[in-house]
């Protein structure tokens, strides 16, 4: 689909423009294609256009799609961006290259154990519930430092950054700024924030990876 190639090019131009305006290097900001529920032909079109970083929410769906694709495209970087249950940790560690939704002690312990079993050291992001929304996963902002120390020093996990999903009814820049401060306070270099509608607001506030679904693929199938 030529539309997907054009969409990727358009998003990359917007990333570059936002980076220049923020006096940042565009190459420091990576584009993730959120491929959940997208038809396989759209995913293949993105791959053919050169896209290599993808995000998935559901482990079973991701296994069915990406196990064969990763054998064909060896340079794919697959991120888990959906909630991870402890009974799915073995499958997640086996398939994904990055875990972006680490948010509780029990999960940290399970990930550390399973990575040891599989001989892996996957980069992990702490998911932060910046809006303290009860229906959302994520560690509360006031506990980020304590949780980071537990994950890094008690569990030995490779914590590289923070991720957030701002409340839909609040200005996202407030939450991006909060996440940036939390990352700076904990010397974490990576910030996964900004989606199709607001990534240009996330870039001036330090986003290093943006997560774009509908803006890249079009409306997804339900």
CSV table of C-alpha atoms in Angstrom, one decimal:
chain,number,residue,atom,x,y,z
A,1,UNK,CA,0.0,0.0,0.0
A,2,UNK,CA,1.6,3.2,-1.2
A,3,UNK,CA,-0.5,5.2,1.3
A,4,UNK,CA,1.4,3.6,4.2
A,5,UNK,CA,4.8,4.4,2.7
A,6,UNK,CA,3.6,8.0,2.2
A,7,UNK,CA,2.3,8.2,5.7
A,8,UNK,CA,5.7,7.0,7.1
A,9,UNK,CA,7.5,9.6,5.0
A,10,UNK,CA,5.0,12.3,6.2
A,11,UNK,CA,5.5,11.4,9.9
A,12,UNK,CA,9.2,11.4,9.5
A,13,UNK,CA,9.1,14.9,8.0
A,14,UNK,CA,7.0,16.0,11.0
A,15,UNK,CA,9.4,14.5,13.4
A,16,UNK,CA,12.3,16.3,11.7
A,17,UNK,CA,10.5,19.6,11.8
A,18,UNK,CA,9.5,19.3,15.4
A,19,UNK,CA,13.1,18.2,16.3
A,20,UNK,CA,14.6,21.2,14.5
A,21,UNK,CA,12.2,23.6,16.3
A,22,UNK,CA,13.2,22.0,19.6
A,23,UNK,CA,16.9,22.1,18.7
A,24,UNK,CA,17.1,18.4,18.8
A,25,UNK,CA,18.5,15.8,16.3
A,26,UNK,CA,15.8,14.0,14.4
A,27,UNK,CA,17.8,10.8,14.5
A,28,UNK,CA,17.4,10.8,18.3
A,29,UNK,CA,13.7,10.3,17.9
A,30,UNK,CA,12.5,6.9,16.7
A,31,UNK,CA,9.1,6.0,15.1
A,32,UNK,CA,7.3,3.0,16.4
A,33,UNK,CA,4.5,1.6,14.2
A,34,UNK,CA,1.6,0.4,16.5
A,35,UNK,CA,0.5,-2.6,14.6
A,36,UNK,CA,-2.2,-4.1,17.0
A,37,UNK,CA,-5.2,-5.3,15.1
A,38,UNK,CA,-3.9,-4.2,11.8
A,39,UNK,CA,-4.3,-6.5,8.8
A,40,UNK,CA,-1.1,-8.4,7.8
A,41,UNK,CA,-1.0,-6.7,4.4
A,42,UNK,CA,-0.7,-3.3,6.1
A,43,UNK,CA,2.1,-4.6,8.3
A,44,UNK,CA,3.9,-6.0,5.3
A,45,UNK,CA,3.6,-2.7,3.5
A,46,UNK,CA,5.2,-0.9,6.4
A,47,UNK,CA,8.0,-3.4,6.5
A,48,UNK,CA,8.5,-3.0,2.7
A,49,UNK,CA,8.7,0.8,3.3
A,50,UNK,CA,11.6,0.3,5.7
A,51,UNK,CA,9.8,0.5,9.0
A,52,UNK,CA,11.4,-1.8,11.6
A,53,UNK,CA,10.2,-0.8,15.0
A,54,UNK,CA,6.7,-2.1,15.9
A,55,UNK,CA,4.5,-2.2,19.0
A,56,UNK,CA,2.0,-4.8,20.0
A,57,UNK,CA,-0.5,-5.0,22.9
A,58,UNK,CA,-1.5,-8.6,22.9
A,59,UNK,CA,0.9,-11.5,23.2
A,60,UNK,CA,-1.1,-14.1,21.4
A,61,UNK,CA,-1.8,-11.9,18.5
A,62,UNK,CA,1.8,-10.8,18.4
A,63,UNK,CA,3.0,-14.4,18.4
A,64,UNK,CA,0.8,-15.4,15.5
A,65,UNK,CA,2.0,-12.5,13.4
A,66,UNK,CA,5.5,-11.8,14.4
A,67,UNK,CA,7.1,-15.3,14.9
A,68,UNK,CA,7.1,-15.9,11.2
A,69,UNK,CA,7.9,-12.3,10.2
A,70,UNK,CA,10.9,-12.1,12.6
A,71,UNK,CA,12.5,-15.1,10.9
A,72,UNK,CA,12.2,-13.3,7.6
A,73,UNK,CA,13.1,-9.8,8.7
A,74,UNK,CA,15.9,-10.3,11.2
A,75,UNK,CA,16.2,-6.6,12.1
A,76,UNK,CA,12.7,-6.1,13.4
A,77,UNK,CA,12.6,-4.5,16.9
A,78,UNK,CA,9.3,-5.6,18.6
A,79,UNK,CA,8.1,-3.7,21.6
A,80,UNK,CA,5.4,-4.9,24.1
A,81,UNK,CA,3.2,-1.8,24.8
A,82,UNK,CA,0.2,-3.6,26.4
A,83,UNK,CA,-0.3,-4.8,29.9
A,84,UNK,CA,1.8,-7.9,30.8
A,85,UNK,CA,0.3,-10.6,33.1
A,86,UNK,CA,2.8,-12.7,34.9
A,87,UNK,CA,1.5,-15.9,33.4
A,88,UNK,CA,2.5,-14.5,29.9
A,89,UNK,CA,6.0,-13.5,30.9
A,90,UNK,CA,7.7,-16.5,29.3
A,91,UNK,CA,6.0,-15.9,26.0
A,92,UNK,CA,6.8,-12.2,26.1
A,93,UNK,CA,10.5,-12.7,26.8
A,94,UNK,CA,10.7,-15.2,24.1
A,95,UNK,CA,9.1,-13.0,21.4
A,96,UNK,CA,9.7,-9.3,22.2
A,97,UNK,CA,12.9,-7.3,22.1
A,98,UNK,CA,11.7,-4.5,24.5
A,99,UNK,CA,9.2,-4.5,27.3
A,100,UNK,CA,7.6,-1.1,27.8
A,101,UNK,CA,5.0,-1.9,30.4
A,102,UNK,CA,6.8,-2.8,33.6
A,103,UNK,CA,4.7,-1.5,36.5
A,104,UNK,CA,4.8,-3.7,39.6
A,105,UNK,CA,7.2,-5.7,41.8
A,106,UNK,CA,5.8,-9.2,41.1
A,107,UNK,CA,6.2,-8.6,37.3
A,108,UNK,CA,9.7,-7.3,37.7
A,109,UNK,CA,10.7,-10.4,39.7
A,110,UNK,CA,9.1,-12.7,37.1
A,111,UNK,CA,10.8,-10.9,34.2
A,112,UNK,CA,14.2,-11.1,35.9
A,113,UNK,CA,13.7,-14.8,36.5
A,114,UNK,CA,12.5,-15.6,33.0
A,115,UNK,CA,15.3,-13.5,31.3
A,116,UNK,CA,17.8,-15.5,33.3
A,117,UNK,CA,16.2,-18.7,32.2
A,118,UNK,CA,16.3,-17.6,28.5
A,119,UNK,CA,19.7,-15.9,28.7
A,120,UNK,CA,18.3,-12.6,27.7
A,121,UNK,CA,18.7,-9.0,29.0
A,122,UNK,CA,15.8,-7.1,27.4
A,123,UNK,CA,15.6,-3.3,27.7
A,124,UNK,CA,12.6,-2.4,29.8
A,125,UNK,CA,10.6,0.8,30.3
A,126,UNK,CA,8.7,1.6,33.5
A,127,UNK,CA,5.1,2.5,32.7
A,128,UNK,CA,4.0,5.6,34.6
A,129,UNK,CA,0.4,6.4,35.3
A,130,UNK,CA,0.9,10.1,35.2
A,131,UNK,CA,-2.8,10.9,35.5
A,132,UNK,CA,-3.3,8.5,38.5
A,133,UNK,CA,-6.2,6.9,36.6
A,134,UNK,CA,-7.6,3.9,38.4
A,135,UNK,CA,-8.5,2.1,35.1
A,136,UNK,CA,-5.0,2.3,33.8
A,137,UNK,CA,-1.8,0.3,34.5
A,138,UNK,CA,1.3,2.0,35.5
A,139,UNK,CA,3.3,3.0,38.6
A,140,UNK,CA,2.3,6.3,40.2
A,141,UNK,CA,4.7,9.1,39.8
A,142,UNK,CA,5.6,9.4,43.4
A,143,UNK,CA,6.8,5.8,43.5
A,144,UNK,CA,8.9,5.8,40.3
A,145,UNK,CA,12.3,6.3,42.0
A,146,UNK,CA,11.6,3.5,44.6
A,147,UNK,CA,10.4,1.2,41.9
A,148,UNK,CA,13.3,1.9,39.6
A,149,UNK,CA,15.7,1.1,42.3
A,150,UNK,CA,13.9,-2.2,43.0
A,151,UNK,CA,13.9,-3.2,39.3
A,152,UNK,CA,17.5,-2.2,38.7
A,153,UNK,CA,19.3,-3.1,41.8
A,154,UNK,CA,17.2,-5.9,43.4
A,155,UNK,CA,16.1,-7.6,40.2
A,156,UNK,CA,19.0,-6.6,37.9
A,157,UNK,CA,16.7,-5.5,35.1
A,158,UNK,CA,18.0,-3.3,32.3
A,159,UNK,CA,15.8,-0.2,32.8
A,160,UNK,CA,16.3,2.2,30.0
A,161,UNK,CA,13.4,4.7,30.2
A,162,UNK,CA,9.8,5.6,31.0
A,163,UNK,CA,6.6,5.3,29.1
A,164,UNK,CA,3.2,7.0,29.7
A,165,UNK,CA,-0.3,7.2,28.2
A,166,UNK,CA,-1.7,10.6,29.2
A,167,UNK,CA,-5.4,11.0,30.2
A,168,UNK,CA,-7.6,11.7,27.1
A,169,UNK,CA,-9.2,14.8,28.7
A,170,UNK,CA,-6.1,16.6,29.8
A,171,UNK,CA,-3.4,18.5,27.9
A,172,UNK,CA,-0.8,15.8,27.0
A,173,UNK,CA,2.2,18.2,27.3
A,174,UNK,CA,1.7,18.4,31.1
A,175,UNK,CA,2.1,14.7,31.3
A,176,UNK,CA,5.0,14.6,28.9
A,177,UNK,CA,6.8,17.3,31.0
A,178,UNK,CA,6.2,15.2,34.2
A,179,UNK,CA,7.6,12.1,32.5
A,180,UNK,CA,10.6,14.0,31.3
A,181,UNK,CA,11.4,15.3,34.9
A,182,UNK,CA,11.0,11.8,36.3
A,183,UNK,CA,13.4,10.4,33.7
A,184,UNK,CA,15.9,13.2,34.4
A,185,UNK,CA,15.7,12.7,38.1
A,186,UNK,CA,16.5,9.0,37.6
A,187,UNK,CA,19.1,9.4,34.9
A,188,UNK,CA,17.0,7.4,32.4
A,189,UNK,CA,17.7,8.3,28.7
A,190,UNK,CA,14.6,7.0,26.9
A,191,UNK,CA,11.1,8.4,26.9
A,192,UNK,CA,8.3,6.6,25.1
A,193,UNK,CA,5.6,9.2,24.7
A,194,UNK,CA,3.5,10.8,22.0
A,195,UNK,CA,1.0,9.1,19.7
A,196,UNK,CA,-0.7,9.9,16.4
A,197,UNK,CA,-2.5,13.1,17.6
A,198,UNK,CA,0.2,14.5,19.9
A,199,UNK,CA,3.7,13.3,19.1
A,200,UNK,CA,4.7,16.8,17.9
A,201,UNK,CA,4.0,18.0,21.4
A,202,UNK,CA,6.1,15.2,22.9
A,203,UNK,CA,9.2,15.9,20.9
A,204,UNK,CA,10.1,19.3,22.4
A,205,UNK,CA,9.7,17.6,25.9
A,206,UNK,CA,12.2,14.9,25.2
A,207,UNK,CA,10.4,12.0,23.5
A,208,UNK,CA,12.9,9.5,22.1
A,209,UNK,CA,10.3,7.1,20.7
A,210,UNK,CA,6.8,7.9,19.5
A,211,UNK,CA,4.0,5.4,19.1
A,212,UNK,CA,1.9,5.9,16.0
A,213,UNK,CA,-0.9,3.6,14.9
A,214,UNK,CA,-3.8,5.2,13.0
A,215,UNK,CA,-1.6,8.0,11.7
A,216,UNK,CA,0.6,5.4,10.0
A,217,UNK,CA,-1.8,2.6,9.1
A,218,UNK,CA,-5.1,4.3,9.0
A,219,UNK,CA,-8.1,3.3,11.1
A,220,UNK,CA,-7.6,-0.2,12.5
A,221,UNK,CA,-9.9,-3.1,12.2
A,222,UNK,CA,-11.9,-4.0,15.3
